Short mmCIF file of C-alpha atoms in Angstrom, two decimals:
data_model
loop_
_atom_site.label_atom_id
_atom_site.label_comp_id
_atom_site.label_asym_id
_atom_site.label_seq_id
_atom_site.Cartn_x
_atom_site.Cartn_y
_atom_site.Cartn_z
CA MET X 14 -8.14 48.75 23.85
CA ASP X 15 -7.45 45.86 26.74
CA SER X 16 -9.38 42.94 25.78
CA SER X 17 -9.31 38.99 27.21
CA LEU X 18 -11.77 36.76 25.96
CA LYS X 19 -12.08 32.76 27.19
CA ILE X 20 -13.67 30.48 24.41
CA ASP X 21 -14.70 27.23 24.92
CA VAL X 22 -15.78 24.78 21.81
CA LEU X 23 -17.51 22.04 22.50
CA ALA X 24 -19.60 18.49 21.00
CA GLN X 25 -22.39 17.38 21.77
CA GLY X 26 -22.18 18.72 25.13
CA GLN X 27 -18.57 17.93 26.47
CA LEU X 28 -16.36 20.92 26.30
CA LEU X 29 -13.11 20.01 23.70
CA GLN X 30 -10.70 22.46 24.00
CA THR X 31 -10.42 26.13 26.08
CA PHE X 32 -8.93 28.60 24.11
CA GLU X 33 -7.88 32.79 26.48
CA VAL X 34 -7.10 35.45 24.16
CA GLY X 35 -5.88 38.52 25.05
CA GLU X 36 -3.24 41.11 24.37
CA ASN X 37 -0.78 39.29 26.28
CA SER X 38 -1.52 35.87 23.43
CA THR X 39 1.81 35.28 21.66
CA ASP X 40 0.07 32.28 19.60
CA LEU X 41 -2.64 33.51 17.73
CA ASN X 42 -2.95 30.19 15.59
CA LYS X 43 -4.97 27.95 17.35
CA LYS X 44 -5.56 23.70 16.34
CA ILE X 45 -7.53 21.17 17.78
CA GLN X 46 -8.61 18.01 15.93
CA LEU X 47 -11.63 16.92 16.27
CA PRO X 48 -12.82 13.64 17.41
CA LYS X 49 -14.46 11.69 14.15
CA HIS X 50 -18.01 11.19 13.97
CA ILE X 51 -18.55 15.10 15.26
CA ARG X 52 -21.21 16.99 13.23
CA GLU X 53 -21.84 20.21 15.37
CA LEU X 54 -19.79 22.20 17.15
CA GLU X 55 -20.38 24.75 20.24
CA PHE X 56 -18.41 27.96 21.13
CA ASN X 57 -18.99 30.10 23.67
CA SER X 58 -16.89 32.97 24.67
CA ILE X 59 -16.45 35.06 28.73
CA GLY X 60 -14.58 38.16 28.26
CA LYS X 61 -14.50 41.28 26.18
CA GLY X 62 -12.69 42.36 22.90
CA LYS X 63 -12.65 40.84 19.42
CA ALA X 64 -11.66 36.86 17.82
CA THR X 65 -11.34 35.37 14.74
CA LEU X 66 -12.23 31.96 14.25
CA GLN X 67 -11.40 29.90 11.18
CA ILE X 68 -12.49 26.39 10.78
CA ASN X 69 -10.43 24.24 8.43
CA TYR X 70 -12.50 20.69 7.77
CA ARG X 71 -11.31 18.07 5.66
CA TYR X 72 -13.49 15.10 5.13
CA ASN X 73 -12.75 11.76 2.74
CA SER X 74 -8.82 12.33 3.27
CA LEU X 75 -6.86 9.80 1.64
CA ILE X 76 -4.77 8.92 4.29
CA PRO X 77 -3.26 5.87 3.79
CA GLU X 78 -4.16 2.79 6.54
CA LYS X 79 -1.31 0.63 5.44
CA ILE X 80 0.50 -0.27 2.74
CA VAL X 81 -1.31 -2.37 0.33
CA PHE X 82 0.91 -2.20 -3.17
CA GLU X 83 4.73 -2.13 -3.14
CA VAL X 84 6.34 -0.66 -6.67
CA ASN X 85 9.72 -0.66 -7.53
CA SER X 86 10.76 1.40 -10.24
CA SER X 87 14.24 1.70 -13.33
CA ILE X 88 15.20 3.84 -15.04
CA SER X 89 16.97 2.28 -18.57
CA ASN X 90 19.64 4.65 -20.05
CA PRO X 91 18.31 7.09 -17.86
CA SER X 92 20.78 10.15 -19.66
CA ALA X 93 20.15 8.77 -22.97
CA ILE X 94 17.05 10.89 -25.00
CA ARG X 95 15.09 7.56 -25.46
CA LYS X 96 14.53 5.58 -21.99
CA THR X 97 12.19 3.04 -20.41
CA LEU X 98 11.03 3.55 -17.29
CA GLU X 99 9.83 -0.44 -15.30
CA ILE X 100 7.49 0.00 -13.35
CA CYS X 101 6.12 -3.98 -11.40
CA ALA X 102 3.84 -3.81 -8.26
CA HIS X 103 2.66 -5.90 -6.09
CA LEU X 104 -0.76 -6.26 -3.41
CA HIS X 105 2.23 -6.36 0.24
CA SER X 106 -0.63 -6.22 2.83
CA ILE X 107 -1.29 -8.99 4.79
CA HIS X 108 -5.15 -7.35 5.65
CA VAL X 109 -6.10 -7.72 1.85
CA GLU X 110 -5.99 -10.76 -0.42
CA ARG X 111 -7.62 -9.32 -3.25
CA THR X 112 -8.71 -5.78 -4.39
CA GLY X 113 -11.20 -4.38 -6.72
CA MET X 114 -10.27 -2.92 -9.79
CA ALA X 115 -6.86 -0.78 -9.21
CA VAL X 116 -4.99 2.29 -10.77
CA MET X 117 -1.87 3.64 -11.09
CA GLU X 118 -1.18 6.71 -11.92
CA VAL X 119 2.60 7.22 -13.34
CA ASN X 120 3.78 11.29 -13.44
CA LEU X 121 6.64 11.15 -15.46
CA PRO X 122 9.30 14.05 -14.72
CA THR X 123 9.79 17.08 -15.58
CA SER X 124 12.14 16.30 -18.97
CA GLU X 125 10.45 13.82 -20.30
CA GLN X 126 7.20 12.89 -22.14
CA VAL X 127 5.71 9.29 -22.84
CA ALA X 128 7.54 7.69 -26.15
CA PRO X 129 5.20 7.88 -29.41
CA ASN X 130 4.88 4.13 -29.49
CA CYS X 131 3.98 3.55 -26.05
CA CYS X 132 0.52 2.39 -24.86
CA ASN X 133 -1.12 -0.88 -26.21
CA LEU X 134 -3.03 -3.09 -24.11
CA SER X 135 -0.71 -6.04 -24.52
CA TYR X 136 1.16 -4.88 -21.26
CA THR X 137 -0.03 -7.54 -19.08
CA LYS X 138 -3.19 -9.67 -18.78
CA ARG X 139 -5.22 -7.55 -16.49
CA THR X 140 -4.39 -4.21 -17.95
CA LYS X 141 -7.59 -3.25 -18.45
CA MET X 142 -7.25 -0.01 -19.70
CA ILE X 143 -4.64 3.01 -20.60
CA LYS X 144 -4.83 6.80 -20.79
CA ARG X 145 -2.43 8.93 -21.46
CA SER X 146 -2.66 12.75 -20.41
CA LYS X 147 -2.55 15.53 -23.10
CA SER X 148 1.27 16.25 -21.86
CA ASN X 149 2.03 13.14 -22.67
CA GLN X 150 3.40 13.22 -19.27
CA LYS X 151 1.05 11.12 -17.40
CA LEU X 152 -0.35 7.96 -17.84
CA ASP X 153 -3.65 6.01 -16.14
CA ILE X 154 -3.45 2.60 -16.23
CA TYR X 155 -6.39 0.99 -14.82
CA PHE X 156 -5.90 -3.02 -14.06
CA GLU X 157 -8.56 -5.52 -13.36
CA GLY X 158 -7.24 -6.21 -9.51
CA PHE X 159 -4.39 -7.73 -8.13
CA SER X 160 -4.63 -11.13 -5.33
CA LYS X 161 -2.25 -12.13 -3.18
CA ASP X 162 1.63 -11.91 -4.21
CA SER X 163 0.56 -11.25 -7.73
CA SER X 164 2.13 -8.41 -9.34
CA ASP X 165 2.42 -7.01 -12.97
CA CYS X 166 5.58 -5.13 -14.63
CA LEU X 167 5.21 -2.67 -17.35
CA HIS X 168 7.74 -0.95 -19.73
CA ILE X 169 6.97 3.02 -20.29
CA PRO X 170 9.06 4.29 -23.36
CA MET X 171 10.18 7.83 -22.74
CA VAL X 172 11.55 10.86 -24.69
CA LYS X 173 13.65 13.21 -23.18
CA VAL X 174 12.19 16.61 -24.79
CA TYR X 175 13.76 19.71 -22.30
CA ASN X 176 16.37 20.24 -20.33
CA VAL X 177 15.34 20.98 -17.28
CA THR X 178 17.51 22.25 -13.69
CA ASN X 179 16.17 21.23 -10.76
CA GLN X 180 14.62 18.65 -11.57
CA LYS X 181 10.81 17.13 -10.44
CA ALA X 182 10.90 13.75 -9.86
CA GLY X 183 8.33 11.21 -10.96
CA SER X 184 5.62 10.05 -9.12
CA ILE X 185 3.75 6.68 -9.62
CA VAL X 186 0.37 6.40 -7.26
CA ILE X 187 -1.57 2.97 -6.91
CA TYR X 188 -5.03 2.11 -5.20
CA ASP X 189 -7.93 0.40 -5.38
CA TYR X 190 -10.19 2.17 -7.20
CA TYR X 191 -13.22 1.29 -4.66
CA LYS X 192 -11.30 1.90 -1.78
CA LYS X 193 -9.13 4.85 -2.30
CA ASN X 194 -7.50 4.73 0.56
CA SER X 195 -5.65 1.62 0.29
CA MET X 196 -3.19 4.19 -1.57
CA ASP X 197 0.67 4.13 -2.27
CA LYS X 198 2.84 6.62 -3.67
CA TYR X 199 6.42 5.89 -4.64
CA PHE X 200 8.85 8.42 -6.17
CA TYR X 201 11.47 7.74 -8.97
CA GLU X 202 14.28 10.36 -10.15
CA LEU X 203 16.52 10.09 -13.77
#
């Protein structure tokens, strides 16, 4: 069966894109990015044949506006069984003077766990709460907030529990709890 379709995509009465689908089409996956604030789409087709339409819509995506936090990390004695991850974070943005409550998510490399002597609240004066995952491979650290050019350093004791080849890197994610698009992510390796 010969197929040839012309499909128009409209939003608010305006033509956004025209797709042509047929037996000679080499690109089966056609993509367009919709303008912001579009709430309704209209599709008109002319021709004969069949076509499948798939729409992926993302909202509340955590795409950073700009770098807000800067994080530096280092590990003492990376090859030892017991080691310490030092993390220093500060507010770096020229657009933000002060954050609300900030959250730092520390994900350890695959071979490591948080040491049993970790996690008292006397880390810094701004540390308000620390949650440890059941696997002991993640910490969520809640801060009162950061102000311009202020910094906090944490020392997290770790213990190697597995020998792992092709080890997954650890990550540090820090964001303003009330404005999650002010998020920065950093990776570190042993």
